[in-house]
PDB file of C-alpha atoms in Angstrom:
ATOM      1  CA  MET A   1      89.154  99.239  82.601  1.00  0.00           C
ATOM      2  CA  LYS A   2      89.506  97.255  85.792  1.00  0.00           C
ATOM      3  CA  LEU A   3      92.825  95.900  85.990  1.00  0.00           C
ATOM      4  CA  ARG A   4      93.687  91.887  85.944  1.00  0.00           C
ATOM      5  CA  PRO A   5      95.052  90.515  89.562  1.00  0.00           C
ATOM      6  CA  PHE A   6      98.383  89.853  87.962  1.00  0.00           C
ATOM      7  CA  GLU A   7     100.858  90.547  85.825  1.00  0.00           C
ATOM      8  CA  ILE A   8     102.943  88.286  83.948  1.00  0.00           C
ATOM      9  CA  VAL A   9     106.860  88.436  84.643  1.00  0.00           C
ATOM     10  CA  TYR A  10     108.079  85.482  82.833  1.00  0.00           C
ATOM     11  CA  GLU A  11     106.935  83.248  79.685  1.00  0.00           C
ATOM     12  CA  ASP A  12     107.781  80.471  77.450  1.00  0.00           C
ATOM     13  CA  LYS A  13     106.842  77.507  76.242  1.00  0.00           C
ATOM     14  CA  ALA A  14     106.945  75.612  79.239  1.00  0.00           C
ATOM     15  CA  ILE A  15     106.382  78.089  81.923  1.00  0.00           C
ATOM     16  CA  LEU A  16     104.428  80.902  83.491  1.00  0.00           C
ATOM     17  CA  VAL A  17     105.386  83.267  86.099  1.00  0.00           C
ATOM     18  CA  ILE A  18     103.245  85.501  87.552  1.00  0.00           C
ATOM     19  CA  ASN A  19     103.364  88.016  90.414  1.00  0.00           C
ATOM     20  CA  LYS A  20      99.996  88.077  91.963  1.00  0.00           C
ATOM     21  CA  MET A  21      98.341  91.129  93.652  1.00  0.00           C
ATOM     22  CA  ALA A  22      96.571  90.674  96.842  1.00  0.00           C
ATOM     23  CA  GLY A  23      92.448  89.756  97.320  1.00  0.00           C
ATOM     24  CA  ILE A  24      92.530  87.322  95.019  1.00  0.00           C
ATOM     25  CA  LEU A  25      92.146  83.340  95.223  1.00  0.00           C
ATOM     26  CA  SER A  26      94.815  80.805  93.721  1.00  0.00           C
ATOM     27  CA  VAL A  27      92.449  78.368  92.936  1.00  0.00           C
ATOM     28  CA  PRO A  28      88.527  77.820  92.673  1.00  0.00           C
ATOM     29  CA  ASP A  29      87.057  78.003  95.880  1.00  0.00           C
ATOM     30  CA  ARG A  30      86.128  74.705  97.522  1.00  0.00           C
ATOM     31  CA  TYR A  31      82.734  75.531  98.227  1.00  0.00           C
ATOM     32  CA  ASN A  32      82.111  78.393  95.576  1.00  0.00           C
ATOM     33  CA  HIS A  33      83.641  77.736  92.109  1.00  0.00           C
ATOM     34  CA  ASP A  34      81.934  81.128  91.041  1.00  0.00           C
ATOM     35  CA  LYS A  35      84.660  82.994  93.335  1.00  0.00           C
ATOM     36  CA  PRO A  36      87.199  84.739  91.038  1.00  0.00           C
ATOM     37  CA  ASN A  37      90.523  83.008  91.012  1.00  0.00           C
ATOM     38  CA  LEU A  38      93.752  82.707  89.157  1.00  0.00           C
ATOM     39  CA  TYR A  39      93.736  79.242  88.022  1.00  0.00           C
ATOM     40  CA  THR A  40      90.246  79.689  86.140  1.00  0.00           C
ATOM     41  CA  MET A  41      91.502  83.468  84.625  1.00  0.00           C
ATOM     42  CA  LEU A  42      95.105  82.269  83.923  1.00  0.00           C
ATOM     43  CA  THR A  43      93.025  79.297  81.564  1.00  0.00           C
ATOM     44  CA  TYR A  44      91.229  81.774  80.202  1.00  0.00           C
ATOM     45  CA  TYR A  45      93.649  84.149  78.977  1.00  0.00           C
ATOM     46  CA  LYS A  46      96.387  81.252  78.450  1.00  0.00           C
ATOM     47  CA  GLY A  47      94.777  78.044  77.344  1.00  0.00           C
ATOM     48  CA  SER A  48      96.092  75.014  79.891  1.00  0.00           C
ATOM     49  CA  VAL A  49      97.845  75.620  82.605  1.00  0.00           C
ATOM     50  CA  PHE A  50      99.307  73.481  85.565  1.00  0.00           C
ATOM     51  CA  PRO A  51      99.183  74.855  89.171  1.00  0.00           C
ATOM     52  CA  LEU A  52     101.987  73.970  91.240  1.00  0.00           C
ATOM     53  CA  HIS A  53     101.494  75.915  94.499  1.00  0.00           C
ATOM     54  CA  ARG A  54      99.273  78.259  95.631  1.00  0.00           C
ATOM     55  CA  LEU A  55      99.597  82.104  97.677  1.00  0.00           C
ATOM     56  CA  ASP A  56      96.876  82.556 100.169  1.00  0.00           C
ATOM     57  CA  LYS A  57      94.176  85.255  98.740  1.00  0.00           C
ATOM     58  CA  GLY A  58      95.755  88.062 100.784  1.00  0.00           C
ATOM     59  CA  THR A  59      99.683  87.308  99.912  1.00  0.00           C
ATOM     60  CA  SER A  60     101.037  89.102  97.025  1.00  0.00           C
ATOM     61  CA  GLY A  61     103.662  87.875  94.538  1.00  0.00           C
ATOM     62  CA  VAL A  62     105.558  85.362  92.568  1.00  0.00           C
ATOM     63  CA  MET A  63     104.017  81.873  91.344  1.00  0.00           C
ATOM     64  CA  ILE A  64     104.368  79.871  88.809  1.00  0.00           C
ATOM     65  CA  TYR A  65     102.447  77.438  86.505  1.00  0.00           C
ATOM     66  CA  ALA A  66     103.703  75.219  84.316  1.00  0.00           C
ATOM     67  CA  LYS A  67     102.371  74.803  80.750  1.00  0.00           C
ATOM     68  CA  THR A  68     102.782  71.130  79.813  1.00  0.00           C
ATOM     69  CA  GLU A  69     102.196  67.719  81.272  1.00  0.00           C
ATOM     70  CA  GLU A  70     106.193  67.468  81.162  1.00  0.00           C
ATOM     71  CA  SER A  71     107.155  70.593  82.896  1.00  0.00           C
ATOM     72  CA  HIS A  72     104.242  70.030  85.407  1.00  0.00           C
ATOM     73  CA  LYS A  73     106.220  66.191  86.108  1.00  0.00           C
ATOM     74  CA  ALA A  74     109.377  67.947  86.339  1.00  0.00           C
ATOM     75  CA  LEU A  75     108.526  71.036  88.407  1.00  0.00           C
ATOM     76  CA  SER A  76     106.472  69.353  90.388  1.00  0.00           C
ATOM     77  CA  GLU A  77     109.653  66.767  91.734  1.00  0.00           C
ATOM     78  CA  GLN A  78     111.440  70.357  92.679  1.00  0.00           C
ATOM     79  CA  PHE A  79     108.370  71.112  94.926  1.00  0.00           C
ATOM     80  CA  GLU A  80     108.404  67.702  96.249  1.00  0.00           C
ATOM     81  CA  SER A  81     112.283  67.276  96.379  1.00  0.00           C
ATOM     82  CA  ARG A  82     112.327  71.200  98.098  1.00  0.00           C
ATOM     83  CA  SER A  83     115.130  71.469  95.605  1.00  0.00           C
ATOM     84  CA  ILE A  84     113.023  75.286  94.593  1.00  0.00           C
ATOM     85  CA  ILE A  85     114.268  77.947  97.106  1.00  0.00           C
ATOM     86  CA  LYS A  86     111.171  80.262  98.188  1.00  0.00           C
ATOM     87  CA  LYS A  87     111.739  83.775  99.631  1.00  0.00           C
ATOM     88  CA  TYR A  88     109.355  86.120 100.789  1.00  0.00           C
ATOM     89  CA  LEU A  89     109.643  89.846 102.585  1.00  0.00           C
ATOM     90  CA  THR A  90     107.126  90.089 105.552  1.00  0.00           C
ATOM     91  CA  LEU A  91     106.125  92.963 108.757  1.00  0.00           C
ATOM     92  CA  VAL A  92     106.202  91.000 111.607  1.00  0.00           C
ATOM     93  CA  THR A  93     105.005  92.868 115.200  1.00  0.00           C
ATOM     94  CA  GLY A  94     107.923  93.312 117.763  1.00  0.00           C
ATOM     95  CA  SER A  95     111.805  93.046 117.753  1.00  0.00           C
ATOM     96  CA  LEU A  96     113.420  89.337 117.636  1.00  0.00           C
ATOM     97  CA  PRO A  97     116.005  88.555 119.676  1.00  0.00           C
ATOM     98  CA  GLU A  98     118.129  86.102 117.670  1.00  0.00           C
ATOM     99  CA  LYS A  99     118.182  88.483 113.887  1.00  0.00           C
ATOM    100  CA  THR A 100     118.649  84.891 112.336  1.00  0.00           C
ATOM    101  CA  GLY A 101     116.749  81.562 113.074  1.00  0.00           C
ATOM    102  CA  GLU A 102     115.404  78.043 112.105  1.00  0.00           C
ATOM    103  CA  ILE A 103     111.556  77.389 113.123  1.00  0.00           C
ATOM    104  CA  LYS A 104     111.072  73.576 112.986  1.00  0.00           C
ATOM    105  CA  THR A 105     107.799  72.383 114.443  1.00  0.00           C
ATOM    106  CA  PHE A 106     104.802  70.279 113.326  1.00  0.00           C
ATOM    107  CA  LEU A 107     101.674  71.967 111.678  1.00  0.00           C
ATOM    108  CA  ALA A 108      97.961  70.249 111.683  1.00  0.00           C
ATOM    109  CA  PRO A 109      94.584  71.540 111.101  1.00  0.00           C
ATOM    110  CA  ALA A 110      93.131  72.939 114.652  1.00  0.00           C
ATOM    111  CA  LEU A 111      90.572  71.695 115.599  1.00  0.00           C
ATOM    112  CA  HIS A 112      88.225  74.626 115.971  1.00  0.00           C
ATOM    113  CA  GLY A 113      88.239  76.998 113.176  1.00  0.00           C
ATOM    114  CA  LYS A 114      87.785  76.924 109.540  1.00  0.00           C
ATOM    115  CA  GLU A 115      90.970  76.741 107.507  1.00  0.00           C
ATOM    116  CA  MET A 116      93.196  77.284 111.114  1.00  0.00           C
ATOM    117  CA  MET A 117      96.129  75.537 111.164  1.00  0.00           C
ATOM    118  CA  VAL A 118      98.111  74.781 114.230  1.00  0.00           C
ATOM    119  CA  VAL A 119     101.578  73.716 115.966  1.00  0.00           C
ATOM    120  CA  ALA A 120     101.080  70.302 117.173  1.00  0.00           C
ATOM    121  CA  LYS A 121     102.539  67.083 118.596  1.00  0.00           C
ATOM    122  CA  LYS A 122     101.295  65.264 115.461  1.00  0.00           C
ATOM    123  CA  GLY A 123     101.336  66.822 111.773  1.00  0.00           C
ATOM    124  CA  LYS A 124     103.140  67.689 109.022  1.00  0.00           C
ATOM    125  CA  LEU A 125     107.120  68.597 109.544  1.00  0.00           C
ATOM    126  CA  SER A 126     106.973  72.585 108.567  1.00  0.00           C
ATOM    127  CA  ILE A 127     110.680  74.543 108.686  1.00  0.00           C
ATOM    128  CA  THR A 128     110.937  77.898 108.403  1.00  0.00           C
ATOM    129  CA  LYS A 129     114.252  80.299 107.983  1.00  0.00           C
ATOM    130  CA  TYR A 130     114.426  84.128 108.774  1.00  0.00           C
ATOM    131  CA  ALA A 131     116.380  86.748 108.733  1.00  0.00           C
ATOM    132  CA  VAL A 132     115.785  90.655 110.163  1.00  0.00           C
ATOM    133  CA  LEU A 133     116.222  92.715 107.270  1.00  0.00           C
ATOM    134  CA  GLU A 134     115.094  95.667 108.777  1.00  0.00           C
ATOM    135  CA  GLU A 135     114.417  96.487 112.874  1.00  0.00           C
ATOM    136  CA  PHE A 136     111.762  99.909 113.593  1.00  0.00           C
ATOM    137  CA  LEU A 137     110.277 100.483 116.996  1.00  0.00           C
ATOM    138  CA  GLN A 138     107.296  98.398 116.939  1.00  0.00           C
ATOM    139  CA  TYR A 139     107.788  95.906 113.799  1.00  0.00           C
ATOM    140  CA  SER A 140     110.358  93.770 111.959  1.00  0.00           C
ATOM    141  CA  LEU A 141     111.033  93.707 108.458  1.00  0.00           C
ATOM    142  CA  LEU A 142     112.192  89.774 107.748  1.00  0.00           C
ATOM    143  CA  GLU A 143     113.559  87.587 104.843  1.00  0.00           C
ATOM    144  CA  ILE A 144     111.374  84.384 104.920  1.00  0.00           C
ATOM    145  CA  THR A 145     112.687  81.441 103.325  1.00  0.00           C
ATOM    146  CA  ILE A 146     110.892  78.440 103.398  1.00  0.00           C
ATOM    147  CA  LEU A 147     111.948  74.636 102.933  1.00  0.00           C
ATOM    148  CA  THR A 148     108.427  72.731 103.129  1.00  0.00           C
ATOM    149  CA  GLY A 149     105.133  74.412 101.489  1.00  0.00           C
ATOM    150  CA  ARG A 150     102.392  73.532 104.208  1.00  0.00           C
ATOM    151  CA  GLN A 151      99.282  75.784 104.329  1.00  0.00           C
ATOM    152  CA  HIS A 152      99.268  79.318 106.412  1.00  0.00           C
ATOM    153  CA  GLN A 153     103.107  78.075 107.431  1.00  0.00           C
ATOM    154  CA  ILE A 154     104.440  81.846 107.718  1.00  0.00           C
ATOM    155  CA  ARG A 155     101.694  83.067 109.478  1.00  0.00           C
ATOM    156  CA  VAL A 156     101.658  80.175 112.510  1.00  0.00           C
ATOM    157  CA  HIS A 157     105.236  79.734 112.747  1.00  0.00           C
ATOM    158  CA  MET A 158     105.752  83.985 113.488  1.00  0.00           C
ATOM    159  CA  LEU A 159     102.583  83.542 115.945  1.00  0.00           C
ATOM    160  CA  HIS A 160     104.054  80.595 117.218  1.00  0.00           C
ATOM    161  CA  ILE A 161     107.733  83.002 118.184  1.00  0.00           C
ATOM    162  CA  GLY A 162     105.729  85.625 119.651  1.00  0.00           C
ATOM    163  CA  HIS A 163     106.238  87.751 116.316  1.00  0.00           C
ATOM    164  CA  PRO A 164     102.516  87.479 114.293  1.00  0.00           C
ATOM    165  CA  LEU A 165     102.379  88.820 110.766  1.00  0.00           C
ATOM    166  CA  ALA A 166     101.806  92.920 111.578  1.00  0.00           C
ATOM    167  CA  VAL A 167      98.729  92.415 109.402  1.00  0.00           C
ATOM    168  CA  ASP A 168      96.635  89.359 109.880  1.00  0.00           C
ATOM    169  CA  SER A 169      93.197  88.928 111.060  1.00  0.00           C
ATOM    170  CA  ARG A 170      93.510  85.132 111.559  1.00  0.00           C
ATOM    171  CA  TYR A 171      96.743  84.846 113.326  1.00  0.00           C
ATOM    172  CA  GLY A 172      97.079  87.595 115.584  1.00  0.00           C
ATOM    173  CA  GLY A 173      98.140  90.589 113.931  1.00  0.00           C
ATOM    174  CA  LYS A 174      95.531  93.434 113.309  1.00  0.00           C
ATOM    175  CA  GLU A 175      93.365  93.655 110.041  1.00  0.00           C
ATOM    176  CA  ALA A 176      94.687  97.191 108.824  1.00  0.00           C
ATOM    177  CA  LEU A 177      97.545  99.463 109.445  1.00  0.00           C
ATOM    178  CA  TYR A 178      97.031 103.101 109.238  1.00  0.00           C
ATOM    179  CA  ALA A 179      98.995 105.987 110.350  1.00  0.00           C
ATOM    180  CA  HIS A 180      98.403 106.686 113.217  1.00  0.00           C
ATOM    181  CA  ASP A 181      99.142 102.925 113.927  1.00  0.00           C
ATOM    182  CA  ILE A 182     102.743 104.456 112.878  1.00  0.00           C
ATOM    183  CA  LYS A 183     103.039 107.635 113.650  1.00  0.00           C
ATOM    184  CA  LEU A 184     102.489 107.319 117.322  1.00  0.00           C
ATOM    185  CA  LYS A 185     102.351 110.255 119.321  1.00  0.00           C
ATOM    186  CA  HIS A 186     103.122 112.541 116.064  1.00  0.00           C
ATOM    187  CA  PHE A 187      99.686 111.979 114.550  1.00  0.00           C
ATOM    188  CA  GLN A 188      96.296 113.507 115.705  1.00  0.00           C
ATOM    189  CA  HIS A 189      93.630 111.263 114.314  1.00  0.00           C
ATOM    190  CA  LYS A 190      90.587 113.009 113.503  1.00  0.00           C
ATOM    191  CA  THR A 191      87.679 110.910 114.717  1.00  0.00           C
ATOM    192  CA  ASN A 192      85.286 112.860 112.120  1.00  0.00           C
ATOM    193  CA  LYS A 193      86.631 110.905 109.587  1.00  0.00           C
ATOM    194  CA  ASP A 194      87.589 107.164 108.662  1.00  0.00           C
ATOM    195  CA  PRO A 195      90.920 107.167 107.867  1.00  0.00           C
ATOM    196  CA  LYS A 196      91.881 105.011 104.921  1.00  0.00           C
ATOM    197  CA  PRO A 197      94.495 102.001 105.561  1.00  0.00           C
ATOM    198  CA  LEU A 198      97.898 101.347 104.519  1.00  0.00           C
ATOM    199  CA  ILE A 199      97.339  98.474 103.988  1.00  0.00           C
ATOM    200  CA  ASN A 200      94.135  96.167 104.936  1.00  0.00           C
ATOM    201  CA  ARG A 201      95.752  92.380 104.022  1.00  0.00           C
ATOM    202  CA  CYS A 202      98.490  89.932 105.198  1.00  0.00           C
ATOM    203  CA  SER A 203     101.623  91.702 105.432  1.00  0.00           C
ATOM    204  CA  LEU A 204     103.017  89.004 103.211  1.00  0.00           C
ATOM    205  CA  HIS A 205     105.163  89.007 100.199  1.00  0.00           C
ATOM    206  CA  SER A 206     106.345  86.198  98.311  1.00  0.00           C
ATOM    207  CA  ALA A 207     109.468  87.786  96.703  1.00  0.00           C
ATOM    208  CA  SER A 208     111.687  85.560  94.621  1.00  0.00           C
ATOM    209  CA  LEU A 209     111.615  81.450  93.274  1.00  0.00           C
ATOM    210  CA  ILE A 210     114.610  79.995  92.002  1.00  0.00           C
ATOM    211  CA  PHE A 211     114.310  76.497  90.132  1.00  0.00           C
ATOM    212  CA  ALA A 212     115.997  74.555  87.309  1.00  0.00           C
ATOM    213  CA  HIS A 213     114.030  75.194  83.988  1.00  0.00           C
ATOM    214  CA  PRO A 214     112.235  72.008  83.680  1.00  0.00           C
ATOM    215  CA  GLU A 215     113.729  71.867  79.825  1.00  0.00           C
ATOM    216  CA  ASN A 216     117.179  72.686  80.579  1.00  0.00           C
ATOM    217  CA  ASN A 217     117.738  72.869  83.816  1.00  0.00           C
ATOM    218  CA  GLU A 218     118.761  76.369  83.670  1.00  0.00           C
ATOM    219  CA  ILE A 219     118.909  77.789  87.306  1.00  0.00           C
ATOM    220  CA  MET A 220     116.301  80.564  87.258  1.00  0.00           C
ATOM    221  CA  GLU A 221     115.479  83.106  89.677  1.00  0.00           C
ATOM    222  CA  VAL A 222     112.190  84.826  89.033  1.00  0.00           C
ATOM    223  CA  SER A 223     110.651  87.551  91.447  1.00  0.00           C
ATOM    224  CA  ALA A 224     108.161  90.649  92.366  1.00  0.00           C
ATOM    225  CA  ASP A 225     109.167  93.460  93.627  1.00  0.00           C
ATOM    226  CA  LEU A 226     107.042  94.689  96.963  1.00  0.00           C
ATOM    227  CA  PRO A 227     103.347  96.081  95.864  1.00  0.00           C
ATOM    228  CA  LYS A 228     102.154  99.563  96.883  1.00  0.00           C
ATOM    229  CA  ASP A 229     101.062  98.732 100.216  1.00  0.00           C
ATOM    230  CA  MET A 230     103.766  97.564 101.599  1.00  0.00           C
ATOM    231  CA  ASN A 231     106.244  99.901 100.407  1.00  0.00           C
ATOM    232  CA  ALA A 232     103.584 102.575 101.656  1.00  0.00           C
ATOM    233  CA  VAL A 233     104.061 100.914 105.222  1.00  0.00           C
ATOM    234  CA  ILE A 234     107.912 100.666 105.275  1.00  0.00           C
ATOM    235  CA  SER A 235     108.463 104.737 103.955  1.00  0.00           C
ATOM    236  CA  GLN A 236     106.086 105.395 106.739  1.00  0.00           C
ATOM    237  CA  LEU A 237     108.444 103.252 109.317  1.00  0.00           C
ATOM    238  CA  ARG A 238     111.120 104.322 108.399  1.00  0.00           C
ATOM    239  CA  LYS A 239     110.242 108.222 108.217  1.00  0.00           C
ATOM    240  CA  TRP A 240     108.568 107.593 112.301  1.00  0.00           C
ATOM    241  CA  GLN A 241     109.907 104.641 113.801  1.00  0.00           C
ATOM    242  CA  SER A 242     113.538 104.500 112.733  1.00  0.00           C
ATOM    243  CA  LYS A 243     115.538 103.149 115.456  1.00  0.00           C
ATOM    244  CA  ASN A 244     118.074 105.533 114.616  1.00  0.00           C
ATOM    245  CA  GLU A 245     116.839 108.642 116.154  1.00  0.00           C
TER     246      GLU A 245
END
């Protein structure tokens, strides 16, 4: 039996919080509505739900949906006023000279490139804060807080400062990470056998959301643990690329 590409983190009569698995669209594809997507699945399983935000297909993690028109309105206002705290975990290339920082630019659609975003003089204001959690020889694990919710914001901002996501085929990273990428000289790759990648999607995870419940204004924090693929990469990095050795 094939597993559903989401798990329910929290649910009551007003809201539904899920942990999205990587590899599925958040909303229907604009050109092909038959592609599997979370909105259609959740409508099937739960009846009427109201999407409030989205994650890229390759991004995993926590998402919130409203279950009533009233909760949709209240939560939409929180998203628009930037009062919802959105935290991500991501693995990026290199070591950042500043261990905490803020990236503030304007983002706009690229003139060339399907659904690509770029830093531009004219566009929508985009603000990303980061903190380095752990450093390795070639990569860094970051906690990201986004104050705005632009398309591909984290991916473009990390590329902009010279540290693209470790895995991100669209914005400067690799298409996948393999054991031999991490073990370096310690690993002898068998050329007669294609290795299985440790991770082959964007190295980005929506870790938590902090918001006021739309009915009673109680402050809630909902979270989703790192999935197996990102945990596997981090475990290998700690073993083979620790800066403490």
